[in-house]
Short mmCIF file of C-alpha atoms and ligand atoms in Angstrom, two decimals:
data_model
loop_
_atom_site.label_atom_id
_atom_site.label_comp_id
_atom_site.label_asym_id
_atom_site.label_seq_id
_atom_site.Cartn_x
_atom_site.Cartn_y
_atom_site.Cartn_z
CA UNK M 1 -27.27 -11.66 23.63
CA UNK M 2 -24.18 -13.38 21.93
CA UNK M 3 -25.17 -11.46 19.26
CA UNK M 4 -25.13 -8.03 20.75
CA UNK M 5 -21.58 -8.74 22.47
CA UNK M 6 -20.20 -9.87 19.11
CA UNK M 7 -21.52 -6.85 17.13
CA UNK M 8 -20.42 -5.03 20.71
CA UNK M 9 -16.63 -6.47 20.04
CA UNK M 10 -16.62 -5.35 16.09
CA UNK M 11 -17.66 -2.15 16.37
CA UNK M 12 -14.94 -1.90 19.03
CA UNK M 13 -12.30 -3.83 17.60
CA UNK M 14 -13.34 -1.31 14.43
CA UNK M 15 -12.57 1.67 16.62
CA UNK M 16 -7.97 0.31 17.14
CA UNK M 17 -5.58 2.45 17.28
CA UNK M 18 -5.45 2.35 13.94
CA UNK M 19 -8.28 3.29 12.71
CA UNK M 20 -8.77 6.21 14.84
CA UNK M 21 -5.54 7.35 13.41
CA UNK M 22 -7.03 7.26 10.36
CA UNK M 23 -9.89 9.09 11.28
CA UNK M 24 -7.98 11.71 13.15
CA UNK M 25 -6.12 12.27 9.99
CA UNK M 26 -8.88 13.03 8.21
CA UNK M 27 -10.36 14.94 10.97
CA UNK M 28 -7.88 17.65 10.43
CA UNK M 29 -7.96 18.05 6.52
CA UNK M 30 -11.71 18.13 6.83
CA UNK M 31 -11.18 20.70 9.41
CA UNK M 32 -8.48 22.38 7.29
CA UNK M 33 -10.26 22.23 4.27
CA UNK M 34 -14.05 22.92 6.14
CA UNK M 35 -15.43 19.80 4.36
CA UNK M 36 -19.44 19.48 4.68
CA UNK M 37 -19.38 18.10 8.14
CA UNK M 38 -22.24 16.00 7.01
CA UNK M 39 -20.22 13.89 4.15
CA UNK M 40 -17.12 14.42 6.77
CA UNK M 41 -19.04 12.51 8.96
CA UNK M 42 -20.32 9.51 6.52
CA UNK M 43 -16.41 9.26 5.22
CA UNK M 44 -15.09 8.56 8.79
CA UNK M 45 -16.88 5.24 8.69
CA UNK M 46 -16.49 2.09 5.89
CA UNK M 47 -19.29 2.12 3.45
CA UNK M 48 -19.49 -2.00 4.40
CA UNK M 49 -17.40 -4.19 6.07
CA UNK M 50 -17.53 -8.27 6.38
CA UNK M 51 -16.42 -10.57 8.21
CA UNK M 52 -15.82 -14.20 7.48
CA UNK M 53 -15.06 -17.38 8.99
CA UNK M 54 -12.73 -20.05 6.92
CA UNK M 55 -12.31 -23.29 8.11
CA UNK M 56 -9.76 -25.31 6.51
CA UNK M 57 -8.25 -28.83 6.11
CA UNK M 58 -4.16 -28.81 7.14
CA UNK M 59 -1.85 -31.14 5.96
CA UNK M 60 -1.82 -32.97 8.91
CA UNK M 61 -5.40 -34.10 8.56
CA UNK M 62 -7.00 -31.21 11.41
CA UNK M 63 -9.17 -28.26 10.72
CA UNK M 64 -8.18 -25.05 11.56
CA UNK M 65 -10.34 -22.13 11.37
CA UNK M 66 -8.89 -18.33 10.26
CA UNK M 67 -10.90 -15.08 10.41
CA UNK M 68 -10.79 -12.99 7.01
CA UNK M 69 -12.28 -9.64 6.55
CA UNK M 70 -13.14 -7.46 3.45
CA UNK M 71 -13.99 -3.78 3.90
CA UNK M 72 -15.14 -1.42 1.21
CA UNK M 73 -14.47 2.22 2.33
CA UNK M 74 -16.35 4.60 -1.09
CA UNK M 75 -17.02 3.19 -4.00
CA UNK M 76 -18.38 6.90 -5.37
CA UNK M 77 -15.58 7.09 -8.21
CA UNK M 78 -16.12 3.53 -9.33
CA UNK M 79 -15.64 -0.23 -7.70
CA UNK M 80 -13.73 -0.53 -4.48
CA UNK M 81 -9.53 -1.50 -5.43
CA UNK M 82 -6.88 -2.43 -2.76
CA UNK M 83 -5.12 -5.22 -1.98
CA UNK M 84 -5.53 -8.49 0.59
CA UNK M 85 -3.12 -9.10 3.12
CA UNK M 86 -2.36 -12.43 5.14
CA UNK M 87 -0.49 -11.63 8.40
CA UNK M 88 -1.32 -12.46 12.38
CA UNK M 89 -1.70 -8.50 13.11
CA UNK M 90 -5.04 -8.29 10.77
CA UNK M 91 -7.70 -7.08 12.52
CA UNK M 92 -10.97 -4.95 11.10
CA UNK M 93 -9.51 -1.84 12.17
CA UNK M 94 -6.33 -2.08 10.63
CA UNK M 95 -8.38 -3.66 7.15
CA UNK M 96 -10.79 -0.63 7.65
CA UNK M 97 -8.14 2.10 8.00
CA UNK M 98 -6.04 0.78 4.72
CA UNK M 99 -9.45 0.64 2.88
CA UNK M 100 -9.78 4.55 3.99
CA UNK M 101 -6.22 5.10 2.49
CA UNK M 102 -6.72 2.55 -0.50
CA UNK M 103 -9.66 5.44 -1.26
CA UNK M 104 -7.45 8.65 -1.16
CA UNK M 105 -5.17 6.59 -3.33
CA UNK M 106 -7.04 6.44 -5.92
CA UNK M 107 -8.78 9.41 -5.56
CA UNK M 108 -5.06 11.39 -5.78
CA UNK M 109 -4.00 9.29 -8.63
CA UNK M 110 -7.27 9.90 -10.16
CA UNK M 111 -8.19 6.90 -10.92
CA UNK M 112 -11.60 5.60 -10.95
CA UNK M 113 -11.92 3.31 -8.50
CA UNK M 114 -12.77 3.43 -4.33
CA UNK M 115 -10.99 2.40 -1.44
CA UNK M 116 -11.39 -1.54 -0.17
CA UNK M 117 -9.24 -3.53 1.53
CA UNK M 118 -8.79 -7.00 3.27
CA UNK M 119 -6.93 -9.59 4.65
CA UNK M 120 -6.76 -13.27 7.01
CA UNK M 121 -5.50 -13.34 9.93
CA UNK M 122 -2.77 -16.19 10.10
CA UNK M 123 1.33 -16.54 10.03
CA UNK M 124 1.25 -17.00 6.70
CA UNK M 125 4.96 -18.12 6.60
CA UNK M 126 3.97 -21.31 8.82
CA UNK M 127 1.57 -22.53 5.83
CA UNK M 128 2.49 -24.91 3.03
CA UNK M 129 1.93 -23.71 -0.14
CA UNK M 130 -1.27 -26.35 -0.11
CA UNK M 131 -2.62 -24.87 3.17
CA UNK M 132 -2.38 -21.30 1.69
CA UNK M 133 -4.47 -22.56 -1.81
CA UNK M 134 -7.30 -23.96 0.00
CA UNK M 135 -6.77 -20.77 2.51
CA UNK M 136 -7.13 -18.43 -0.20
CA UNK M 137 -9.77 -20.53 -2.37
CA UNK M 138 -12.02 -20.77 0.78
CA UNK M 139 -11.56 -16.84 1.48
CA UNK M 140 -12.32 -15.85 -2.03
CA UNK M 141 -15.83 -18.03 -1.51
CA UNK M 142 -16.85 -16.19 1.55
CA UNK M 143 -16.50 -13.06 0.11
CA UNK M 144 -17.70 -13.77 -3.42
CA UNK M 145 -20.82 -11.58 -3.33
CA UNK M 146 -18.71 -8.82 -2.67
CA UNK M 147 -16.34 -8.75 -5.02
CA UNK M 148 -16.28 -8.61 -9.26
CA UNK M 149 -14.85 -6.88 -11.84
CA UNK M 150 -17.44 -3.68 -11.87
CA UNK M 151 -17.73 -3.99 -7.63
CA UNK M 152 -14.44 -4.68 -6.13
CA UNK M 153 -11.12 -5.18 -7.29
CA UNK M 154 -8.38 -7.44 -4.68
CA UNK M 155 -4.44 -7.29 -5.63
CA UNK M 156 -2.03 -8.23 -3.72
CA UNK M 157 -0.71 -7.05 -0.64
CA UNK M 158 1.58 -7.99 2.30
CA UNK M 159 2.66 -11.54 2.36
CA UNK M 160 0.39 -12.45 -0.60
CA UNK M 161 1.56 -12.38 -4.30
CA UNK M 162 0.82 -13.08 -7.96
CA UNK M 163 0.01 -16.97 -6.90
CA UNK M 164 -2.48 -15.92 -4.70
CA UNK M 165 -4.31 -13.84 -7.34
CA UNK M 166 -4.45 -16.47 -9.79
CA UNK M 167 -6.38 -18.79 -7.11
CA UNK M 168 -8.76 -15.79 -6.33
CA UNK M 169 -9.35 -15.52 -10.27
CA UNK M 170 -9.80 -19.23 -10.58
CA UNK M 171 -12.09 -19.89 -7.88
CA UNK M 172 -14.06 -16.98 -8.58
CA UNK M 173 -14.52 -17.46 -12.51
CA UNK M 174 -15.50 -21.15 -11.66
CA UNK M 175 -18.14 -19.90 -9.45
CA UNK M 176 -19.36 -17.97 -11.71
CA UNK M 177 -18.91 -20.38 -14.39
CA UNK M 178 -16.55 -18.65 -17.10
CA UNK M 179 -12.79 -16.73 -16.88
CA UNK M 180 -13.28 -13.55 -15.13
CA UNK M 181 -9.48 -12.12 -15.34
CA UNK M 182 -10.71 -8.59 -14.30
CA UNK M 183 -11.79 -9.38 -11.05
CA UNK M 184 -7.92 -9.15 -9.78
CA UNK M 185 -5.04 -7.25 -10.54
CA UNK M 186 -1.38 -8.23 -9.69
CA UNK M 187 -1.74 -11.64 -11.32
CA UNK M 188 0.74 -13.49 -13.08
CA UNK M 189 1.29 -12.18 -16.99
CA UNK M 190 0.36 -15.46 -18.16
CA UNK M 191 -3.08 -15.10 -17.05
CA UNK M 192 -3.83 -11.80 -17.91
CA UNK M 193 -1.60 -9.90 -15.88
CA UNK M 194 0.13 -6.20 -17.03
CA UNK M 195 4.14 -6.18 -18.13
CA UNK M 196 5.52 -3.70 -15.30
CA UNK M 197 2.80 -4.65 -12.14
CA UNK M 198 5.33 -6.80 -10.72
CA UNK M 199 7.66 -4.01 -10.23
CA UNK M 200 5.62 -0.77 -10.39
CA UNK M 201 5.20 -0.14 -6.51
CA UNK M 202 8.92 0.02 -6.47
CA UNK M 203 9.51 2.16 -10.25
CA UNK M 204 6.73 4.75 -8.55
CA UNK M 205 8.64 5.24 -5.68
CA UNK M 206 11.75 5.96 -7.54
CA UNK M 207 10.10 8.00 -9.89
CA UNK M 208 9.08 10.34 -6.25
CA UNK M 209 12.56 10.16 -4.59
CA UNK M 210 14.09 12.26 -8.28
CA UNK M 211 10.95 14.76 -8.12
CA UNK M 212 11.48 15.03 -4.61
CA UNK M 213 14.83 15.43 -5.13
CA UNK M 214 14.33 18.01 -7.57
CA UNK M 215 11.88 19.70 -5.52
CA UNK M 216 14.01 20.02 -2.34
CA UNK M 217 16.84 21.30 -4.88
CA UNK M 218 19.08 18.47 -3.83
CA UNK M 219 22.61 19.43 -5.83
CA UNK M 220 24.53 15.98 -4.63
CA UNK M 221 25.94 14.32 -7.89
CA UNK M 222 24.71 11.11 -6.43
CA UNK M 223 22.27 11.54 -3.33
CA UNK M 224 22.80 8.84 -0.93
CA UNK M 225 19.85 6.67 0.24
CA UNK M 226 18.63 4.92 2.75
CA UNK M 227 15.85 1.55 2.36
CA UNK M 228 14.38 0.35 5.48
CA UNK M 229 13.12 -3.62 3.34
CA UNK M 230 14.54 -5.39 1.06
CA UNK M 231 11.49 -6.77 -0.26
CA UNK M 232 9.14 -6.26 -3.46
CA UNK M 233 8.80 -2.25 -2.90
CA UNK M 234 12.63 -1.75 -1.27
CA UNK M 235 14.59 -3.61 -3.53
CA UNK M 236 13.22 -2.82 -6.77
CA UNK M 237 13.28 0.97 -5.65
CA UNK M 238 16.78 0.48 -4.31
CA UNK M 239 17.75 -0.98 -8.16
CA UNK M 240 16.43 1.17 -10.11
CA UNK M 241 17.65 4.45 -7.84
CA UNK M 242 21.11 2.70 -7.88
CA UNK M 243 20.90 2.47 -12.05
CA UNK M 244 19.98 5.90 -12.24
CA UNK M 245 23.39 7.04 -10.35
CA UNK M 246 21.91 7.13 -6.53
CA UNK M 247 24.40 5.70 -3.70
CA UNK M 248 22.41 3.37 -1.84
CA UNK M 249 24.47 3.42 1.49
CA UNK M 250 22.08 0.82 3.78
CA UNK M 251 19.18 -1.74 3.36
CA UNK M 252 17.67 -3.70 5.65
CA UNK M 253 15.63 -6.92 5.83
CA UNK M 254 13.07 -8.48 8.78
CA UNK M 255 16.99 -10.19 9.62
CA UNK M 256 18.80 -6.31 10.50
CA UNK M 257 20.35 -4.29 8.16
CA UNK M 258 23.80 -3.44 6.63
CA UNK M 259 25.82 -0.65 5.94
CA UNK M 260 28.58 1.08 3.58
CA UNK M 261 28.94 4.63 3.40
CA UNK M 262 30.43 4.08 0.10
CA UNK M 263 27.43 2.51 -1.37
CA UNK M 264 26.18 -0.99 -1.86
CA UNK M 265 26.40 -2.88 -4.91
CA UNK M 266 22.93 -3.50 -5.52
CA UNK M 267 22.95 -6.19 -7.95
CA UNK M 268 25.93 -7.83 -5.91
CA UNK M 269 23.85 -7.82 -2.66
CA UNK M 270 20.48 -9.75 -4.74
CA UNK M 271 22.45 -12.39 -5.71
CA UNK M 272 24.03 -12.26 -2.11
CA UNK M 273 19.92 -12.33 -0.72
CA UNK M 274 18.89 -15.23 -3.15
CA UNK M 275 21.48 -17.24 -2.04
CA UNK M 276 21.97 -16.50 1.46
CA UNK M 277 17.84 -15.42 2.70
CA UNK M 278 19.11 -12.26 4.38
CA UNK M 279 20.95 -9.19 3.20
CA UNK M 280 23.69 -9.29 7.12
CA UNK M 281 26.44 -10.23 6.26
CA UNK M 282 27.00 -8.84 3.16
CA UNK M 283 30.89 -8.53 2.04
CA UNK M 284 32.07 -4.91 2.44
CA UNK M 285 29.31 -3.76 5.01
CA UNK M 286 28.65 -3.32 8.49
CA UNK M 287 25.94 -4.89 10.04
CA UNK M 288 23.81 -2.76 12.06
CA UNK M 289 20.54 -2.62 13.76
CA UNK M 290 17.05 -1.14 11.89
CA UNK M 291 16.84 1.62 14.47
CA UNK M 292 20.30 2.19 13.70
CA UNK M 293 19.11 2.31 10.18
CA UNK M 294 16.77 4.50 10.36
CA UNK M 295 19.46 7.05 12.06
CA UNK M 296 22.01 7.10 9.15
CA UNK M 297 23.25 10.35 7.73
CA UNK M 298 21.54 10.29 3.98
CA UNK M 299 20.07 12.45 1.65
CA UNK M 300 16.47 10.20 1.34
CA UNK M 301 15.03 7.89 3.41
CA UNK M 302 12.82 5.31 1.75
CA UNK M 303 10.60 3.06 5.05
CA UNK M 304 9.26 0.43 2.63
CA UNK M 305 8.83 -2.22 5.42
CA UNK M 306 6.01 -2.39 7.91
CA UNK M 307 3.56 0.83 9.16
CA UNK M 308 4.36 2.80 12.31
CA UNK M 309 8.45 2.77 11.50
CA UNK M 310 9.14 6.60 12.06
CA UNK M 311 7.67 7.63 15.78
CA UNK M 312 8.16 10.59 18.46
CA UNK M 313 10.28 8.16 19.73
CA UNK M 314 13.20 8.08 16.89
CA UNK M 315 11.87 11.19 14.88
CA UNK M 316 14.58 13.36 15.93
CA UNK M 317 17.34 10.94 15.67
CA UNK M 318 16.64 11.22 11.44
CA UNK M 319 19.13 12.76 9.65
CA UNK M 320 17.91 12.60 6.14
CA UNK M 321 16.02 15.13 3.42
CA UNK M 322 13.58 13.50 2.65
CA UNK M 323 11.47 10.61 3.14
CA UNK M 324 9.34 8.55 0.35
CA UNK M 325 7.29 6.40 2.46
CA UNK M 326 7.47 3.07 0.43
CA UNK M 327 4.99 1.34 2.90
CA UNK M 328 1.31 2.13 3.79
CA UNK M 329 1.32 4.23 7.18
CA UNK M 330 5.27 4.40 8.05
CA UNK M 331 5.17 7.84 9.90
CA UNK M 332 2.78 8.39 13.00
CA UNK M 333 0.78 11.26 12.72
CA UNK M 334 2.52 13.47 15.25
CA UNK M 335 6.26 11.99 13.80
CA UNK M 336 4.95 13.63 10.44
CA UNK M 337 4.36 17.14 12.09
CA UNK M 338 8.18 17.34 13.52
CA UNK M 339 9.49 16.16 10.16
CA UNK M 340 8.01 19.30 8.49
CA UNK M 341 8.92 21.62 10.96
CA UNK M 342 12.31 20.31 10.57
CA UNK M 343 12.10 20.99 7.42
CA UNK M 344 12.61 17.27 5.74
CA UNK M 345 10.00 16.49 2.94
CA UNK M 346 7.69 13.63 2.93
CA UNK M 347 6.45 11.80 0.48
CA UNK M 348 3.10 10.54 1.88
CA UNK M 349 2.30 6.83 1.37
CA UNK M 350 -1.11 7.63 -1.04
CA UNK M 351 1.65 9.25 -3.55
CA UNK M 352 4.83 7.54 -3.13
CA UNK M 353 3.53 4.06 -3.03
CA UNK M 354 0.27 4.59 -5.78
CA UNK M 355 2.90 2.74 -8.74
CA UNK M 356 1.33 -0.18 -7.36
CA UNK M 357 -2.54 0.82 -7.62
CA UNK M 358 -1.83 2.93 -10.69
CA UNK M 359 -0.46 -0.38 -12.66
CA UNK M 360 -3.54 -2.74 -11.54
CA UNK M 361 -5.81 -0.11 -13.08
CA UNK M 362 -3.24 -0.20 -16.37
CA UNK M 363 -3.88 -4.35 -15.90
CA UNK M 364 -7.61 -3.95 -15.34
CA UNK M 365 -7.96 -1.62 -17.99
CA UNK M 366 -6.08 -3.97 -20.45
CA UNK M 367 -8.32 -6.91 -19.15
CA UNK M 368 -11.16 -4.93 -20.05
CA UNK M 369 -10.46 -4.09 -23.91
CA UNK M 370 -8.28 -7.33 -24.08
CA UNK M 371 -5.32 -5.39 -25.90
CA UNK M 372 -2.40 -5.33 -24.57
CA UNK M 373 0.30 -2.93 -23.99
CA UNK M 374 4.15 -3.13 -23.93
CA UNK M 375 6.42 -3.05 -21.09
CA UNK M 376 7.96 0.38 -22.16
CA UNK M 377 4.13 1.93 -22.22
CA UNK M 378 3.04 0.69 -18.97
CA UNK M 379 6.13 2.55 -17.50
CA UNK M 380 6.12 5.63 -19.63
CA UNK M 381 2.25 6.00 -18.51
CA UNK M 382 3.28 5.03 -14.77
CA UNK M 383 5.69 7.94 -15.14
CA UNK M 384 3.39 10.16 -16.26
CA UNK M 385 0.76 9.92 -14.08
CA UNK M 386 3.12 9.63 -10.95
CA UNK M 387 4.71 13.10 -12.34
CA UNK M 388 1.55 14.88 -12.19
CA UNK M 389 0.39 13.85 -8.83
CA UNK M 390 3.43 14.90 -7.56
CA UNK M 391 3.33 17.89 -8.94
CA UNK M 392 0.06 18.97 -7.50
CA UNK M 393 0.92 17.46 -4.45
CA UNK M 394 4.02 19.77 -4.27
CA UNK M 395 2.17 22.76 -5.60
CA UNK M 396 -0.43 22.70 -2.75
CA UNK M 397 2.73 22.56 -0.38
CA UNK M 398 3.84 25.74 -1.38
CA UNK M 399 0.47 27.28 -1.90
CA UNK M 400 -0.86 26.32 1.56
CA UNK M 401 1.62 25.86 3.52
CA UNK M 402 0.53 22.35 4.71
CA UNK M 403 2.47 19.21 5.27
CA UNK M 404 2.35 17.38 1.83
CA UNK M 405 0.48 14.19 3.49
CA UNK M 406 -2.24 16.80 3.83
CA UNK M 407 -2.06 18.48 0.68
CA UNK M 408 -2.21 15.03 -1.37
CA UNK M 409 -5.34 14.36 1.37
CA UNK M 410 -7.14 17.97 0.17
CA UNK M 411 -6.63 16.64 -3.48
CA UNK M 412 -7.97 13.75 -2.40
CA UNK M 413 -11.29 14.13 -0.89
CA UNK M 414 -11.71 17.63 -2.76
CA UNK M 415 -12.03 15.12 -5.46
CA UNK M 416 -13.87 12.94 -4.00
CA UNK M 417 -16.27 15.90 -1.85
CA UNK M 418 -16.86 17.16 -5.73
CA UNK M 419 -17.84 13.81 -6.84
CA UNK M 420 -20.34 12.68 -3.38
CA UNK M 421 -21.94 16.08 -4.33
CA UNK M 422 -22.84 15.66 -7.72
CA UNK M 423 -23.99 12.28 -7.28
CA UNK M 424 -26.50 13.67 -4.15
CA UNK M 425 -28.08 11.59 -1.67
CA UNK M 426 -30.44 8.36 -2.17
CA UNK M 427 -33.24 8.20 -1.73
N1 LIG C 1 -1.84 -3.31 -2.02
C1 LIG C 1 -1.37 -2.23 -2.84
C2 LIG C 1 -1.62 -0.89 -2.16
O1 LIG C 1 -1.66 -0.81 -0.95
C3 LIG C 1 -1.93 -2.32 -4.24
C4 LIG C 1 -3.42 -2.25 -4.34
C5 LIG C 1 -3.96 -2.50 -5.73
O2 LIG C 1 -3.19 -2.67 -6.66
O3 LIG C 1 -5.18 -2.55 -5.86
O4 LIG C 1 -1.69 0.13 -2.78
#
């Protein structure tokens, strides 16, 4: 009976908000598209999903016990990639709908991996750096079976880092009793890690905002833009946009945001954030609010904070061109549909924030052949691919019509549709 209620509770707590946005989503390309209702219907569910229970030993001497998940969405184009997150809002529909995206990721990018995802639910930002090893170490030994260098592929996500994928290497290669860098991506370059991974979710959504911008015919000498985070995606996009000649008029952190329709000295305000732990405040800006923010005049948009930023309820107050969604799930689904009929151009989330996906396969690849590659390769191959995707994703714009979220979702399970096909069905 406990059981039945428990598997009761998954399959509902499966079934959030979240994840029947993500199904909904892919309702309407399948419809668009007239996908094979039969494989339409096996890719609205994850292929397998776990659940895990990790008990550990605080500093103070007491055991506290965290919930982790791990769900594999396709693994038809190779072993399942995506990232692990540690934050209180995990749940196993918000893990299963990111491992649906983490597949049309890769498929887009073409790269040959499937969709996974996972994550613990905790405050991660209450935990000692002790609490988070044996966190993390514990995790990674609960879902061991699942994961490996040919089967599935973590990296890091929010709140977790390169630290975090060294402990997940370390505790899995002494399980299975020699070095296994392969079996995670994102980790530091001293243990195998790829020059550029640090930075590439950031680079790749630069590289979108100038083919967007070129795309949209933007003529400004120096386009102004707007970055909802200041953190590993945000900034770096926000430097390298700035070095390129963009005017980055306002930022913001999880503190508020700042202002200067002039534009923001970029390196100026990093040394301002190391020092001080929040970008308010700032010398020469105005402090304002992130709805405020998200209202500026600009010519691109950049949400590379948390998902459901952009909603019916602030959609029309957006005065940019364009948006190059930074984060995973920024815009609501109907948010996206007034955007294009407005006429501004969005970058979906699969394209503008694949940098980050498309430089663990670079690291896992490297791992692989154990050969290296410069700095200046892993970016001029980042650019390339990036290019390309965005390319297609643009043409199928103007061929069909469609919002580009859904064109870059017809590339993606076309791809994929092709693939499941060809394969057939077991037994
Ligand atoms: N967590 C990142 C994402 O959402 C990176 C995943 C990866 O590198 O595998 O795309």
């Amino acid at each position: 009976m406990v059981a039945l209620e428990t598997s009761k509770k998954t399959v509902m707590e499966c079934e959030s908000e979240h994840f029947l946005m993500a199904q909904r989503q892919l309702d309407e390309i399948a419809l668009e598209m007239g996908l094979d209702p039969e494989l339409h219907e096996r890719l609205r569910y994850p292929k397998r999903a776990l659940i895990v229970t990790i008990p550990i030993k605080m500093d103070d001497g007491t055991v506290q016990t965290f919930t982790g998940y791990r769900v594999q969405h396709d693994v038809t184009l190779g072993p399942a990639k995506g990232g692990i997150r540690f934050h209180p809002e995990v749940n196993l529909g918000e893990v299963s709908s990111l491992a649906m995206l983490m597949t049309w990721k890769c498929s887009l990018m073409n790269l040959p991996y499937g969709g996974a995802k996972g994550g613990i639910r905790c405050e991660p930002w209450k935990l000692s750096q002790n609490e988070l090893e044996r966190l993390t170490r514990r995790y990674t030994s609960e879902i061991i079976n699942l994961i490996g260098p040919d089967k599935d592929i973590p990296a890091p996500d929010m709140y977790t880092n390169e630290q975090t994928m060294a402990w997940i290497m370390d505790t899995y290669s002494i399980n299975v009793g020699h070095t296994v860098p392969s079996v995670v991506t994102g980790k530091p370059v001293s243990v195998g890690g790829s020059l550029g991974r640090f930075e590439a979710t950031g680079r790749g959504v630069a590289y979108c905002v100038r083919r967007a911008a070129s795309y949209v015919g933007l003529t400004t000498k120096s386009p102004t833009v707007v970055v909802q985070g200041f953190g590993n995606v945000g900034a770096i996009a926000a430097r390298l946009l700035h070095e390129s000649g963009y005017t980055i008029v306002a930022v913001s952190d999880v503190h508020g945001g700042i202002y200067n329709p002039e534009g923001l000295d970029i390196p100026r305000l990093q040394a301002y954030l190391s020092e001080m732990g929040k970008v308010s405040g700032f010398p020469g800006s105005k402090d304002i609010s992130n709805q405020e923010l998200l209202a500026l005049p600009c010519d691109v948009l950049i949400p590379a904070a948390l998902a459901g930023q952009i909603t019916v309820e602030n959609v029309h107050d957006l005065k940019c061109k364009i948006v190059v969604e930074g984060a995973n799930g920024p815009t609501s689904p109907e948010a996206d549909k007034i955007l294009h009929e407005k006429g501004i151009l969005v970058v979906p989330d699969i394209l503008a924030n694949a940098g980050g996906v498309t430089v663990s396969y670079f690291e896992w690849v490297q791992g692989l052949m154990h050969l290296f590659w410069s700095e200046q390769e892993v970016n001029h191959r980042l650019e390339e691919i990036m290019g390309r995707a965005c390319d297609q994703v643009f043409e199928m714009t103007a061929k069909t019509g469609l919002r580009p979220r859904m064109s870059a979702l017809r590339i993606a399970v076309g791809r994929l549709a092709e693939a499941k096909k060809l394969r057939g069905l077991y037994p």
